[in-house]
Amino acid sequence: MADLPEIRWQKSSLCNTNSCVEVAFLGSYVAMRDAKDQAKTPLYFTEAEWSAFIDGARNGEFNFALRPAETG
């Protein structure tokens, strides 16, 4: 996707540093970038991919403190 300077980037209201990510909603896509290094190319996700990520986050899928220790 082309660089779109007119898009509105948002970060969580819980983020009080630049160590967060920012997202922008672009029609049927969601773009995500590093807030502290905005020159890097953003990642782009479809609505389905973004919804799956959000559902996983809400369900604790990415909570490493709750994951069983890996063995091996």
mmCIF file of C-alpha atoms in Angstrom:
data_model
loop_
_atom_site.group_PDB
_atom_site.id
_atom_site.type_symbol
_atom_site.label_atom_id
_atom_site.label_comp_id
_atom_site.label_asym_id
_atom_site.label_seq_id
_atom_site.Cartn_x
_atom_site.Cartn_y
_atom_site.Cartn_z
ATOM 1 C CA MET A 1 0.000 0.000 0.000
ATOM 2 C CA ALA A 2 1.166 3.491 -0.738
ATOM 3 C CA ASP A 3 2.186 5.910 1.993
ATOM 4 C CA LEU A 4 -0.970 7.797 2.945
ATOM 5 C CA PRO A 5 0.000 10.861 4.993
ATOM 6 C CA GLU A 6 -3.624 11.975 5.389
ATOM 7 C CA ILE A 7 -4.643 8.939 7.433
ATOM 8 C CA ARG A 8 -5.395 9.355 11.125
ATOM 9 C CA TRP A 9 -3.147 7.248 13.348
ATOM 10 C CA GLN A 10 -4.397 6.333 16.830
ATOM 11 C CA LYS A 11 -2.770 4.731 19.833
ATOM 12 C CA SER A 12 -4.305 3.409 23.001
ATOM 13 C CA SER A 13 -5.300 5.906 25.654
ATOM 14 C CA LEU A 14 -3.416 3.575 28.031
ATOM 15 C CA CYS A 15 -0.137 4.309 26.244
ATOM 16 C CA ASN A 16 1.775 7.075 28.008
ATOM 17 C CA THR A 17 5.060 6.554 26.156
ATOM 18 C CA ASN A 18 6.127 6.203 22.550
ATOM 19 C CA SER A 19 6.731 2.480 23.104
ATOM 20 C CA CYS A 20 3.358 1.590 21.656
ATOM 21 C CA VAL A 21 1.877 0.833 18.301
ATOM 22 C CA GLU A 22 -0.500 3.058 16.378
ATOM 23 C CA VAL A 23 -3.345 1.894 14.167
ATOM 24 C CA ALA A 24 -5.259 3.500 11.325
ATOM 25 C CA PHE A 25 -8.501 2.233 9.853
ATOM 26 C CA LEU A 26 -8.382 2.348 6.045
ATOM 27 C CA GLY A 27 -11.687 1.125 4.700
ATOM 28 C CA SER A 28 -11.421 -2.666 4.645
ATOM 29 C CA TYR A 29 -7.850 -2.662 6.034
ATOM 30 C CA VAL A 30 -6.185 -1.797 9.310
ATOM 31 C CA ALA A 31 -2.643 -0.441 9.296
ATOM 32 C CA MET A 32 -0.351 -0.746 12.311
ATOM 33 C CA ARG A 33 2.995 0.975 12.872
ATOM 34 C CA ASP A 34 5.623 1.505 15.554
ATOM 35 C CA ALA A 35 4.889 4.814 17.294
ATOM 36 C CA LYS A 36 8.570 5.512 18.015
ATOM 37 C CA ASP A 37 9.770 4.746 14.463
ATOM 38 C CA GLN A 38 7.063 6.060 12.173
ATOM 39 C CA ALA A 39 9.329 5.898 9.111
ATOM 40 C CA LYS A 40 9.150 2.084 9.121
ATOM 41 C CA THR A 41 6.670 0.509 6.754
ATOM 42 C CA PRO A 42 3.362 -0.224 8.521
ATOM 43 C CA LEU A 43 1.835 -3.669 8.658
ATOM 44 C CA TYR A 44 -1.534 -4.052 6.936
ATOM 45 C CA PHE A 45 -4.311 -6.410 7.999
ATOM 46 C CA THR A 46 -7.683 -7.308 6.543
ATOM 47 C CA GLU A 47 -10.770 -6.782 8.670
ATOM 48 C CA ALA A 48 -10.923 -10.547 9.335
ATOM 49 C CA GLU A 49 -7.270 -10.687 10.406
ATOM 50 C CA TRP A 50 -7.670 -7.668 12.678
ATOM 51 C CA SER A 51 -10.841 -9.099 14.238
ATOM 52 C CA ALA A 52 -9.084 -12.418 14.909
ATOM 53 C CA PHE A 53 -6.200 -10.562 16.589
ATOM 54 C CA ILE A 54 -8.540 -8.456 18.754
ATOM 55 C CA ASP A 55 -10.564 -11.537 19.743
ATOM 56 C CA GLY A 56 -7.344 -13.354 20.690
ATOM 57 C CA ALA A 57 -6.169 -10.403 22.770
ATOM 58 C CA ARG A 58 -9.512 -10.150 24.560
ATOM 59 C CA ASN A 59 -9.455 -13.882 25.302
ATOM 60 C CA GLY A 60 -5.944 -13.792 26.789
ATOM 61 C CA GLU A 61 -4.269 -15.630 23.906
ATOM 62 C CA PHE A 62 -1.273 -13.267 24.072
ATOM 63 C CA ASN A 63 -0.960 -13.124 27.851
ATOM 64 C CA PHE A 64 2.423 -14.785 28.261
ATOM 65 C CA ALA A 65 2.095 -14.896 32.053
ATOM 66 C CA LEU A 66 -0.790 -17.354 31.679
ATOM 67 C CA ARG A 67 0.818 -19.587 29.053
ATOM 68 C CA PRO A 68 2.214 -22.938 30.157
ATOM 69 C CA ALA A 69 5.993 -23.161 30.184
ATOM 70 C CA GLU A 70 7.441 -24.695 27.051
ATOM 71 C CA THR A 71 9.589 -27.744 27.466
ATOM 72 C CA GLY A 72 11.990 -29.216 25.152
#
